[in-house]
């Protein structure tokens, strides 16, 4: 019998990650729904309540199995879960005190939850609501300071009498530096669990599961050549043998320079070329996208076209009855709002409605659907896939399609009267000039999609001040979810949206800029240090320039659910400035300096 922890999934972006983190420490964890009957919670050694897109201050999502609080089992809540515990035991939660990103937690040293940790710990916040008082028998066991210097009480609370605890921050994300230790302290010190789960068993169990699902049939896998589809292909090949696995690589016209040729060669090198098929469908994709402007509209068109091309190819090859294989990983599902309560941050290409229908009909197989990128890489390494293929930067299924922002040329300035003065004043306190841009990009705030304006910051200030300015602006000004830093020579004081659609010309321009960035990262030994570096083409004319604007988005991350911006060395910036601004059609160059949240890694 395994000692097991239940993780109640209230739809927070990181709920599943909590279970993963517990399993990595060798203890079994299972996801449960808030309305599961009380009997379902009986056998657990502990319960964790996740974050949520709902607001505890407004009583949202308060209709769940509250009898869990009558059980003699330790309970720990994160963010929304923390607020639920505070409220249930007589504390107060208000709408306010919001924080995004990094904060310093000052802990009550000696509490078992913080055993082995420092008096001040770096933690990660993403919330609109806050706990402002706790009930009898509860105490504050930590308070926090955010980047802009404000103090937040009750960032960690607890009652040793009831064995109920809450953290306002998210210990499950990697940016809470010792979050894993805090979770482990709960699991071992408070719940008294013994270790019995191992990652070693996962591969064998998954192979058996694949054999069971596929039976005597075969799989037709969409193989982009990214890490996920490559690991999925090798795992399926192991389970089924190469005769029963067909791979289809589609050139959707949204690939990087020489990408398709490189991908086909890689599959040949790893010995999966027996049934390797290729189709150049760029005309189909680009025709379908010709008039599209909105991010979700583009994502749906790309996802639907993938299915259409896949079905046509299946028929042409006479294998249309095979199961559709996909290298979907967990963040694809959660960001698409694919669990019961999660908000749709963005529709991933492998989660469009047609695919959801096929999934419901049992026509899809996704062997990596419960994993995050780090686990996928670990599994790939266990199966002997070489480092070069495993450590390629992640590249989204919709490819450059979500890095080529589109616009009709209309200026999106409706809410500028209230936003602009606030941004300018705040930027000035950090010695920067702030220009709100008349376009929008996708972000994520407190587990909800945020489609808001970026701010262009100009000025020569130290990196830490720049990051503090971003944290202050995105936290204090509603309607702003990211900031970019001007890398051009002059300080633009105007920015004008210009018409821009998905065209071969714009894709060519983006491809050239992207290739310059990738080459520079490799040449300067930064490719491995930077987790991913989207290059984004934005249809904006900055003052005094002709042509559109390029945004560089280098980030550090591990699981893609959170990310921090990377400071590029001055010589790399200088080199990219020369190369990119020399491209005909490019007038501006900026660096995205936003963490996730409130920005996402990609702009759409
Ligand atoms: P965001 O932009 O949500 O991205 O912070 C998180 C990670 O997911 C990748 N991404 C995608 N991958 N299909 C994919 O296979 C998609 O539709 C998609 N959209 C984003 C993104 O590149 C990053 O690594």
Coordinates of C-alpha atoms and ligand atoms in Angstrom, one line a residue:
X1 CA 0.0 0.0 0.0
X2 CA 1.5 3.4 -1.0
X3 CA 1.2 6.4 1.3
X4 CA -0.6 8.9 -1.0
X5 CA -1.3 12.6 -1.0
X6 CA -4.5 14.0 -2.6
X7 CA -4.2 17.2 -4.6
X8 CA -7.5 19.0 -5.0
X9 CA -7.5 20.7 -8.5
X10 CA -9.4 24.0 -8.3
X11 CA -8.2 24.8 -11.9
X12 CA -5.0 26.7 -10.9
X13 CA -2.4 26.7 -13.6
X14 CA 0.0 24.7 -11.4
X15 CA -2.3 22.1 -9.8
X16 CA -0.9 19.2 -11.7
X17 CA 2.6 20.3 -11.0
X18 CA 2.0 19.9 -7.2
X19 CA 1.3 16.2 -7.8
X20 CA 4.4 15.9 -10.0
X21 CA 6.6 17.5 -7.4
X22 CA 5.3 15.1 -4.7
X23 CA 6.0 12.1 -7.0
X24 CA 9.5 13.3 -7.7
X25 CA 10.1 13.1 -3.9
X26 CA 9.1 9.4 -4.1
X27 CA 5.5 9.7 -2.7
X28 CA 2.4 8.9 -4.7
X29 CA 0.0 11.8 -5.4
X30 CA -3.4 11.8 -7.0
X31 CA -5.5 14.6 -8.4
X32 CA -9.0 14.9 -7.0
X33 CA -11.9 17.2 -7.9
X34 CA -13.3 19.6 -5.3
X35 CA -16.8 18.1 -5.5
X36 CA -15.6 14.4 -5.1
X37 CA -17.6 12.8 -2.2
X38 CA -16.0 12.8 1.2
X39 CA -15.5 9.1 1.2
X40 CA -13.0 9.6 -1.8
X41 CA -10.7 11.5 0.6
X42 CA -10.6 9.0 3.4
X43 CA -7.5 7.0 2.7
X44 CA -5.0 9.8 2.1
X45 CA -2.1 10.8 4.4
X46 CA -2.5 14.4 3.5
X47 CA -4.4 16.8 1.2
X48 CA -3.2 19.8 -0.8
X49 CA -5.6 22.4 -2.1
X50 CA -4.5 24.1 -5.3
X51 CA -4.8 27.6 -6.6
X52 CA -7.7 28.7 -8.8
X53 CA -8.8 31.3 -11.3
X54 CA -11.7 32.0 -8.9
X55 CA -11.8 34.8 -6.3
X56 CA -12.1 33.6 -2.7
X57 CA -13.0 37.2 -1.6
X58 CA -16.1 37.1 -3.8
X59 CA -17.1 33.6 -2.5
X60 CA -16.5 32.1 -5.9
X61 CA -16.2 28.3 -6.1
X62 CA -17.1 28.0 -2.5
X63 CA -19.4 25.0 -3.1
X64 CA -17.1 22.1 -2.6
X65 CA -16.7 19.1 -0.2
X66 CA -16.0 21.2 2.9
X67 CA -16.3 18.0 5.0
X68 CA -12.6 17.5 4.2
X69 CA -12.0 19.9 7.1
X70 CA -13.6 17.4 9.5
X71 CA -11.1 14.7 8.5
X72 CA -8.2 14.1 10.8
X73 CA -5.7 14.5 7.9
X74 CA -3.2 17.4 7.5
X75 CA -4.3 19.9 4.8
X76 CA -2.1 22.5 3.1
X77 CA -3.5 25.1 0.7
X78 CA -1.7 27.2 -1.9
X79 CA -3.0 30.7 -3.0
X80 CA -6.8 30.1 -3.4
X81 CA -6.4 27.0 -1.2
X82 CA -4.6 29.1 1.4
X83 CA -7.4 31.6 1.4
X84 CA -10.1 28.9 1.7
X85 CA -8.4 27.6 4.8
X86 CA -8.1 31.1 6.3
X87 CA -11.8 31.7 5.6
X88 CA -13.0 28.4 6.9
X89 CA -11.3 28.8 10.3
X90 CA -12.6 32.4 10.9
X91 CA -10.0 34.5 9.1
X92 CA -10.7 37.3 6.5
X93 CA -9.8 37.4 2.8
X94 CA -10.1 40.7 0.8
X95 CA -9.8 41.6 -2.8
X96 CA -6.4 43.4 -2.9
X97 CA -2.7 43.2 -2.1
X98 CA -2.0 41.6 -5.4
X99 CA 1.5 40.4 -6.3
X100 CA 3.0 38.9 -9.5
X101 CA 6.3 37.1 -9.7
X102 CA 9.2 37.2 -7.2
X103 CA 8.8 38.0 -3.5
X104 CA 10.9 37.4 -0.4
X105 CA 9.2 35.3 2.3
X106 CA 10.3 35.9 5.9
X107 CA 9.6 32.7 7.7
X108 CA 9.1 31.6 11.3
X109 CA 12.2 29.6 11.7
X110 CA 11.7 26.4 13.5
X111 CA 8.3 25.6 12.1
X112 CA 8.5 22.0 10.6
X113 CA 7.2 23.3 7.2
X114 CA 10.3 25.4 6.9
X115 CA 12.8 23.0 8.5
X116 CA 16.2 23.2 6.8
X117 CA 15.4 26.5 5.1
X118 CA 16.7 30.1 5.5
X119 CA 14.9 32.9 7.4
X120 CA 14.3 34.6 4.1
X121 CA 13.2 32.5 1.1
X122 CA 12.6 33.6 -2.6
X123 CA 9.0 32.7 -3.5
X124 CA 6.7 33.2 -6.5
X125 CA 3.3 35.0 -6.3
X126 CA 0.3 35.3 -8.6
X127 CA -2.8 36.6 -6.9
X128 CA -5.5 39.3 -6.6
X129 CA -6.9 38.3 -3.2
X130 CA -5.1 38.3 0.2
X131 CA -5.6 37.0 3.7
X132 CA -5.7 39.9 6.2
X133 CA -6.5 38.1 9.4
X134 CA -6.6 34.5 10.8
X135 CA -9.0 32.9 13.2
X136 CA -8.4 31.4 16.7
X137 CA -5.6 28.8 16.9
X138 CA -4.0 30.1 13.7
X139 CA -0.9 32.1 13.4
X140 CA 1.2 33.9 10.8
X141 CA 4.3 31.8 10.0
X142 CA 5.6 34.0 7.2
X143 CA 5.1 37.4 5.6
X144 CA 6.4 38.7 2.3
X145 CA 8.1 41.6 0.6
X146 CA 7.7 42.1 -3.2
X147 CA 10.1 43.7 -5.7
X148 CA 8.5 47.2 -5.2
X149 CA 9.1 47.1 -1.5
X150 CA 5.6 46.5 -0.2
X151 CA 5.0 44.2 2.8
X152 CA 2.3 41.5 2.7
X153 CA 1.2 39.9 6.0
X154 CA -0.1 36.3 6.3
X155 CA 1.9 35.0 3.3
X156 CA 2.1 31.7 5.3
X157 CA -0.3 30.7 8.0
X158 CA -0.8 27.6 10.1
X159 CA -2.5 25.9 13.0
X160 CA -0.6 23.0 14.5
X161 CA -3.6 22.2 16.6
X162 CA -5.8 21.5 13.5
X163 CA -2.8 20.6 11.2
X164 CA -4.0 23.1 8.6
X165 CA -1.5 25.3 6.8
X166 CA -1.6 27.8 3.9
X167 CA 0.9 29.5 1.6
X168 CA -0.2 32.6 -0.4
X169 CA 2.8 31.8 -2.8
X170 CA 3.2 28.8 -5.1
X171 CA 5.9 26.5 -3.7
X172 CA 5.2 24.1 -6.6
X173 CA 6.8 26.3 -9.3
X174 CA 10.5 26.2 -9.8
X175 CA 10.9 30.0 -9.1
X176 CA 10.1 29.4 -5.5
X177 CA 13.7 28.3 -4.9
X178 CA 13.1 25.9 -2.0
X179 CA 9.5 25.2 -2.8
X180 CA 10.2 21.5 -3.3
X181 CA 11.6 21.3 0.2
X182 CA 8.6 23.0 1.7
X183 CA 6.3 20.5 -0.1
X184 CA 8.6 17.7 1.1
X185 CA 8.4 19.0 4.7
X186 CA 4.6 18.8 4.5
X187 CA 4.7 15.3 3.0
X188 CA 7.3 13.8 5.4
X189 CA 7.3 15.9 8.6
X190 CA 3.6 16.8 8.8
X191 CA 1.9 13.9 7.1
X192 CA 4.6 11.3 8.0
X193 CA 4.6 9.6 4.5
X194 CA 7.0 6.9 3.5
X195 CA 8.6 6.8 0.0
X196 CA 7.3 4.2 -2.4
X197 CA 7.0 5.7 -5.9
X198 CA 9.7 5.8 -8.5
X199 CA 10.2 7.4 -11.9
X200 CA 11.9 4.2 -13.0
X201 CA 8.5 2.4 -13.2
X202 CA 6.9 5.1 -15.3
X203 CA 8.3 4.1 -18.7
X204 CA 7.4 0.4 -18.2
X205 CA 3.9 1.3 -17.1
X206 CA 3.4 3.6 -20.0
X207 CA 4.6 1.0 -22.6
X208 CA 2.0 -1.4 -21.2
X209 CA -0.7 1.3 -21.4
X210 CA 0.2 2.1 -25.0
X211 CA 0.0 -1.6 -26.0
X212 CA -3.4 -1.9 -24.3
X213 CA -4.8 1.2 -25.9
X214 CA -3.6 0.4 -29.4
X215 CA -4.4 -3.3 -29.3
X216 CA -3.6 -4.8 -32.7
X217 CA -3.9 -1.4 -34.4
X218 CA -1.3 1.2 -35.5
X219 CA -0.5 4.8 -34.7
X220 CA 0.0 7.8 -37.1
X221 CA 2.0 10.4 -35.2
X222 CA 2.3 14.1 -36.1
X223 CA 6.1 14.6 -35.7
X224 CA 7.1 18.3 -35.6
X225 CA 10.7 17.3 -34.6
X226 CA 10.3 19.1 -31.3
X227 CA 11.3 17.4 -28.1
X228 CA 7.9 16.2 -27.2
X229 CA 6.9 14.6 -30.5
X230 CA 10.4 13.0 -30.8
X231 CA 10.2 11.4 -27.3
X232 CA 6.6 10.3 -28.0
X233 CA 7.8 8.7 -31.3
X234 CA 10.6 6.8 -29.7
X235 CA 8.3 5.6 -26.8
X236 CA 5.6 4.5 -29.3
X237 CA 8.2 2.8 -31.4
X238 CA 9.4 0.9 -28.3
X239 CA 5.9 -0.2 -27.4
X240 CA 4.6 -1.1 -30.9
X241 CA 7.6 -1.7 -33.1
X242 CA 8.5 0.4 -36.1
X243 CA 6.1 -1.3 -38.6
X244 CA 3.1 -0.1 -36.6
X245 CA 4.2 3.5 -36.2
X246 CA 3.8 6.0 -39.1
X247 CA 5.3 9.5 -38.7
X248 CA 4.0 12.5 -40.5
X249 CA 6.1 15.7 -40.7
X250 CA 4.1 18.6 -42.0
X251 CA 5.8 21.8 -43.3
X252 CA 3.1 24.3 -42.4
X253 CA 5.0 27.2 -43.9
X254 CA 5.5 28.5 -40.3
X255 CA 8.8 26.7 -39.7
X256 CA 12.2 28.1 -39.0
X257 CA 14.9 28.4 -41.6
X258 CA 15.8 24.8 -42.9
X259 CA 13.7 23.3 -40.1
X260 CA 11.9 20.5 -42.1
X261 CA 15.1 19.2 -43.7
X262 CA 16.8 19.1 -40.3
X263 CA 13.8 17.3 -38.8
X264 CA 13.6 14.6 -41.4
X265 CA 17.4 14.0 -41.1
X266 CA 17.0 13.7 -37.3
X267 CA 14.3 11.0 -37.5
X268 CA 16.4 9.1 -40.0
X269 CA 19.4 9.3 -37.6
X270 CA 17.4 7.9 -34.7
X271 CA 16.1 5.0 -36.8
X272 CA 12.5 6.0 -37.2
X273 CA 12.5 6.4 -41.0
X274 CA 10.7 3.2 -41.8
X275 CA 7.3 4.9 -42.2
X276 CA 8.4 8.5 -42.2
X277 CA 6.2 10.7 -44.4
X278 CA 6.5 14.3 -45.3
X279 CA 4.1 16.8 -46.9
X280 CA 4.6 20.5 -47.8
X281 CA 1.3 22.0 -46.8
X282 CA 2.5 25.6 -46.6
X283 CA 0.1 26.9 -49.2
X284 CA -2.9 25.3 -47.4
X285 CA -1.9 26.9 -44.1
X286 CA -1.0 30.3 -45.4
X287 CA -4.2 30.5 -47.5
X288 CA -6.3 29.6 -44.4
X289 CA -4.5 32.3 -42.3
X290 CA -4.6 35.1 -44.9
X291 CA -7.2 37.3 -43.2
X292 CA -6.7 36.2 -39.6
X293 CA -5.6 38.7 -37.0
X294 CA -6.6 37.6 -33.5
X295 CA -4.3 35.2 -31.6
X296 CA -7.1 32.6 -30.8
X297 CA -8.4 32.8 -34.3
X298 CA -5.0 32.0 -35.7
X299 CA -4.4 29.2 -33.2
X300 CA -7.7 27.5 -34.2
X301 CA -7.1 27.8 -37.9
X302 CA -3.6 26.3 -37.5
X303 CA -4.9 23.5 -35.3
X304 CA -7.8 22.7 -37.6
X305 CA -5.6 22.8 -40.7
X306 CA -3.2 20.3 -39.0
X307 CA -6.1 17.9 -38.6
X308 CA -7.3 18.4 -42.2
X309 CA -3.8 17.8 -43.7
X310 CA -3.3 14.8 -41.4
X311 CA -6.6 13.3 -42.5
X312 CA -5.9 13.9 -46.2
X313 CA -2.5 12.3 -45.9
X314 CA -4.0 9.4 -44.0
X315 CA -6.4 8.8 -46.8
X316 CA -3.7 9.2 -49.4
X317 CA -1.5 6.6 -47.6
X318 CA -4.5 4.3 -46.9
X319 CA -3.9 4.5 -43.1
X320 CA -6.8 6.8 -42.1
X321 CA -8.0 4.4 -39.5
X322 CA -4.9 4.5 -37.4
X323 CA -5.0 6.3 -34.0
X324 CA -3.8 9.9 -34.1
X325 CA -0.6 10.1 -32.0
X326 CA 0.4 13.5 -30.5
X327 CA 3.3 14.6 -28.3
X328 CA 1.0 16.6 -26.1
X329 CA 2.4 17.5 -22.7
X330 CA 0.6 18.7 -19.6
X331 CA 1.0 22.5 -20.1
X332 CA -0.8 22.2 -23.5
X333 CA -3.8 20.8 -21.8
X334 CA -3.9 23.2 -18.8
X335 CA -3.3 26.4 -20.8
X336 CA -6.2 25.4 -23.2
X337 CA -8.5 25.3 -20.2
X338 CA -8.5 21.5 -20.6
X339 CA -9.2 20.7 -16.9
X340 CA -12.6 21.3 -15.5
X341 CA -12.0 24.8 -14.0
X342 CA -8.9 26.1 -15.7
X343 CA -9.2 29.3 -17.7
X344 CA -8.2 29.2 -21.4
X345 CA -4.9 31.1 -21.6
X346 CA -4.3 30.0 -25.2
X347 CA -5.6 27.2 -27.3
X348 CA -2.6 24.9 -28.1
X349 CA -2.6 23.5 -31.6
X350 CA -3.1 19.9 -30.3
X351 CA -6.2 20.9 -28.3
X352 CA -8.5 22.5 -30.8
X353 CA -12.2 21.3 -30.7
X354 CA -11.9 18.7 -33.5
X355 CA -9.1 17.0 -31.6
X356 CA -11.1 17.3 -28.3
X357 CA -13.9 15.4 -30.1
X358 CA -11.4 12.7 -31.4
X359 CA -10.1 12.4 -27.9
X360 CA -13.6 11.8 -26.5
X361 CA -14.1 9.1 -29.2
X362 CA -10.8 7.4 -28.1
X363 CA -9.1 8.1 -31.5
X364 CA -6.1 9.9 -30.0
X365 CA -3.1 8.5 -28.1
X366 CA -0.9 10.9 -26.1
X367 CA 1.7 9.0 -24.1
X368 CA 3.2 12.2 -22.5
X369 CA 0.0 13.9 -21.6
X370 CA 0.8 13.9 -17.8
X371 CA 4.4 15.1 -18.1
X372 CA 6.2 18.5 -18.2
X373 CA 9.1 19.3 -20.4
X374 CA 11.8 18.4 -17.8
X375 CA 10.2 14.9 -17.3
X376 CA 9.9 14.4 -21.1
X377 CA 13.7 15.2 -21.4
X378 CA 14.4 12.8 -18.5
X379 CA 12.4 10.0 -20.2
X380 CA 14.1 10.7 -23.5
X381 CA 17.5 10.4 -22.0
X382 CA 16.5 7.1 -20.4
X383 CA 15.6 5.8 -23.9
X384 CA 18.9 6.9 -25.3
X385 CA 17.9 9.9 -27.4
X386 CA 20.9 12.1 -27.9
X387 CA 21.4 15.3 -26.0
X388 CA 21.3 17.5 -29.1
X389 CA 17.8 16.4 -30.0
X390 CA 16.6 16.5 -26.4
X391 CA 17.9 19.9 -25.5
X392 CA 16.7 21.8 -28.6
X393 CA 14.7 24.9 -27.5
X394 CA 11.0 24.2 -27.4
X395 CA 9.3 25.4 -30.5
X396 CA 5.5 25.8 -30.5
X397 CA 3.3 23.6 -32.8
X398 CA 1.9 26.7 -34.5
X399 CA 5.5 27.7 -35.1
X400 CA 6.2 31.3 -36.3
X401 CA 2.4 31.7 -36.7
X402 CA 2.2 32.8 -33.0
X403 CA 5.3 34.9 -33.2
X404 CA 4.1 37.0 -36.2
X405 CA 1.6 39.4 -34.6
X406 CA -1.1 40.6 -36.9
X407 CA -3.0 43.9 -37.1
X408 CA -5.6 45.6 -39.3
X409 CA -3.7 48.8 -38.6
X410 CA -6.3 50.1 -36.1
X411 CA -4.8 51.8 -33.0
X412 CA -5.9 49.9 -29.9
X413 CA -5.9 52.9 -27.6
X414 CA -9.4 52.9 -26.1
X415 CA -8.2 52.6 -22.5
X416 CA -5.1 54.9 -22.8
X417 CA -6.5 57.9 -21.0
X418 CA -6.3 56.2 -17.6
X419 CA -3.3 53.9 -18.3
X420 CA -0.8 56.3 -20.0
X421 CA -0.4 58.8 -17.1
X422 CA 0.1 56.0 -14.6
X423 CA 2.7 54.2 -16.7
X424 CA 4.6 57.4 -17.4
X425 CA 4.7 58.4 -13.8
X426 CA 5.8 55.0 -12.5
X427 CA 8.4 54.6 -15.2
X428 CA 9.9 58.0 -14.3
X429 CA 10.4 56.9 -10.7
X430 CA 12.8 54.3 -12.0
X431 CA 14.6 56.8 -14.3
X432 CA 12.8 55.3 -17.4
X433 CA 10.5 56.6 -20.1
X434 CA 7.4 54.5 -20.6
X435 CA 5.4 54.3 -23.8
X436 CA 2.2 52.2 -23.8
X437 CA 1.9 50.3 -27.1
X438 CA -1.3 50.5 -29.2
X439 CA -1.5 46.7 -29.6
X440 CA -2.1 43.7 -27.2
X441 CA -0.4 40.4 -26.4
X442 CA -1.5 37.4 -24.4
X443 CA -0.5 37.0 -20.7
X444 CA -1.6 35.2 -17.6
X445 CA -2.6 36.9 -14.3
X446 CA -3.8 35.0 -11.2
X447 CA -4.6 31.9 -13.4
X448 CA -6.7 34.0 -15.9
X449 CA -6.0 34.9 -19.5
X450 CA -4.9 38.6 -19.8
X451 CA -5.0 40.1 -23.3
X452 CA -3.4 43.5 -22.6
X453 CA -1.0 46.2 -23.7
X454 CA 2.8 46.0 -23.5
X455 CA 4.8 49.0 -22.4
X456 CA 8.0 50.1 -24.1
X457 CA 10.6 51.2 -21.5
X458 CA 13.5 53.4 -22.7
X459 CA 16.5 54.4 -20.6
X460 CA 19.8 53.1 -19.4
X461 CA 19.3 51.7 -15.9
X462 CA 20.8 48.6 -14.2
X463 CA 19.0 45.3 -14.9
X464 CA 17.6 44.9 -11.4
X465 CA 16.0 48.4 -11.5
X466 CA 14.5 47.6 -14.9
X467 CA 13.0 44.4 -13.5
X468 CA 11.7 46.3 -10.4
X469 CA 10.1 48.8 -12.8
X470 CA 8.4 46.0 -14.7
X471 CA 7.1 44.4 -11.5
X472 CA 5.7 47.8 -10.3
X473 CA 4.1 48.7 -13.6
X474 CA 2.4 45.3 -14.2
X475 CA 1.2 45.0 -10.6
X476 CA -0.1 48.6 -10.3
X477 CA -1.5 49.5 -13.7
X478 CA -4.5 47.5 -14.8
X479 CA -4.4 46.6 -18.5
X480 CA -0.6 46.1 -18.7
X481 CA 0.7 42.6 -18.8
X482 CA 4.3 43.0 -20.1
X483 CA 7.1 45.4 -20.7
X484 CA 9.8 45.5 -23.4
X485 CA 13.1 47.4 -23.2
X486 CA 14.2 49.5 -26.1
X487 CA 17.4 48.2 -27.7
X488 CA 17.4 50.8 -30.5
X489 CA 19.6 53.9 -30.5
X490 CA 17.0 56.6 -29.8
X491 CA 14.1 56.8 -27.3
X492 CA 10.9 56.5 -29.3
X493 CA 8.1 58.7 -28.0
X494 CA 5.4 57.4 -30.5
X495 CA 4.4 54.0 -31.6
X496 CA 1.9 53.4 -34.4
X497 CA 0.2 50.1 -35.3
X498 CA 0.5 49.3 -39.0
X499 CA -1.4 46.7 -41.0
X500 CA 0.3 43.2 -41.0
X501 CA -1.1 39.8 -41.9
X502 CA 0.4 36.3 -42.2
X503 CA 2.3 36.7 -45.5
X504 CA 5.3 34.9 -47.0
X505 CA 7.2 38.2 -46.9
X506 CA 6.6 38.9 -43.2
X507 CA 7.4 35.2 -42.4
X508 CA 10.6 35.5 -44.4
X509 CA 11.6 38.6 -42.4
X510 CA 10.9 36.9 -39.1
X511 CA 12.7 33.8 -40.2
X512 CA 15.8 35.8 -41.0
X513 CA 15.7 37.6 -37.6
X514 CA 15.1 34.4 -35.8
X515 CA 18.1 32.7 -37.5
X516 CA 20.3 35.6 -36.5
X517 CA 19.2 35.3 -32.8
X518 CA 19.7 31.5 -32.8
X519 CA 23.2 31.8 -34.4
X520 CA 24.2 34.5 -31.9
X521 CA 23.1 32.4 -28.9
X522 CA 25.1 29.4 -30.1
X523 CA 28.1 31.4 -31.0
X524 CA 28.2 33.0 -27.6
X525 CA 27.7 29.7 -25.7
X526 CA 24.2 30.9 -24.5
X527 CA 22.0 28.3 -26.2
X528 CA 21.9 25.9 -23.2
X529 CA 21.7 28.7 -20.6
X530 CA 18.6 30.2 -22.3
X531 CA 15.6 27.8 -22.1
X532 CA 13.8 29.3 -25.0
X533 CA 14.1 32.5 -27.1
X534 CA 11.1 33.4 -29.2
X535 CA 11.8 36.2 -31.7
X536 CA 8.5 38.1 -32.4
X537 CA 7.6 40.4 -35.2
X538 CA 5.2 43.1 -34.1
X539 CA 3.4 45.4 -36.7
X540 CA 4.5 48.6 -35.0
X541 CA 6.4 51.6 -36.3
X542 CA 8.4 53.2 -33.6
X543 CA 9.0 56.9 -34.0
X544 CA 11.6 57.9 -36.5
X545 CA 11.9 54.4 -38.0
X546 CA 10.4 52.7 -41.0
X547 CA 9.4 49.1 -40.8
X548 CA 8.1 46.8 -38.1
X549 CA 9.5 46.0 -34.6
X550 CA 11.3 42.9 -33.4
X551 CA 11.0 41.7 -29.8
X552 CA 13.5 39.2 -28.4
X553 CA 12.1 37.0 -25.7
X554 CA 14.9 35.0 -24.0
X555 CA 13.7 33.2 -20.9
X556 CA 14.8 30.8 -18.2
X557 CA 12.2 28.2 -17.3
X558 CA 11.9 24.5 -16.5
X559 CA 8.3 23.6 -16.9
X560 CA 7.1 26.5 -19.1
X561 CA 4.4 27.3 -16.5
X562 CA 6.6 30.1 -15.1
X563 CA 9.6 31.9 -16.7
X564 CA 12.0 34.8 -16.0
X565 CA 13.6 37.1 -18.6
X566 CA 17.3 36.7 -19.4
X567 CA 19.7 39.6 -19.5
X568 CA 21.7 39.3 -22.7
X569 CA 25.4 40.3 -22.5
X570 CA 26.2 43.7 -24.1
X571 CA 28.2 42.3 -26.9
X572 CA 25.3 40.0 -27.9
X573 CA 22.9 42.9 -27.9
X574 CA 25.3 45.0 -30.0
X575 CA 25.7 42.2 -32.5
X576 CA 21.9 41.6 -32.8
X577 CA 21.2 45.3 -33.0
X578 CA 23.5 45.6 -36.1
X579 CA 22.3 42.4 -37.7
X580 CA 18.5 42.8 -37.1
X581 CA 18.2 46.5 -37.7
X582 CA 20.0 46.0 -41.1
X583 CA 17.1 43.7 -42.3
X584 CA 15.0 45.6 -44.8
X585 CA 11.5 46.0 -43.2
X586 CA 12.7 46.1 -39.6
X587 CA 12.8 49.5 -37.8
X588 CA 12.8 48.7 -34.1
X589 CA 14.4 46.2 -31.7
X590 CA 13.3 45.5 -28.1
X591 CA 13.9 42.9 -25.4
X592 CA 11.0 41.5 -23.5
X593 CA 11.8 41.9 -19.7
X594 CA 8.6 40.3 -18.3
X595 CA 8.3 37.3 -16.1
X596 CA 5.5 34.7 -16.6
X597 CA 3.2 35.6 -15.0
X598 CA 2.1 38.2 -15.9
X599 CA 3.4 37.7 -19.5
X600 CA 3.4 34.3 -21.2
X601 CA 6.5 33.1 -23.0
X602 CA 5.0 33.5 -26.5
X603 CA 3.1 36.7 -27.4
X604 CA 0.0 35.0 -28.7
Ligands
LIG1 P1 3.4 30.3 -23.1 O1 3.4 31.2 -24.3 O2 2.0 29.8 -22.8 O3 4.2 29.0 -23.7 O4 4.1 30.7 -21.9 C1 4.5 27.9 -22.8 C2 5.3 26.9 -23.7 O5 4.4 26.3 -24.6 C3 4.9 26.5 -26.0 N1 3.7 26.7 -26.8 C4 3.1 25.7 -27.5 N2 3.6 24.5 -27.8 N3 1.7 24.1 -29.2 C5 2.8 23.7 -28.6 O6 3.2 22.5 -28.9 C6 1.2 25.3 -29.0 O7 0.1 25.7 -29.5 C7 2.0 26.2 -28.1 N4 1.8 27.5 -27.6 C8 2.9 27.7 -26.8 C9 5.7 27.8 -25.9 O8 6.6 27.8 -27.0 C10 6.4 27.6 -24.5 O9 7.5 26.7 -24.6

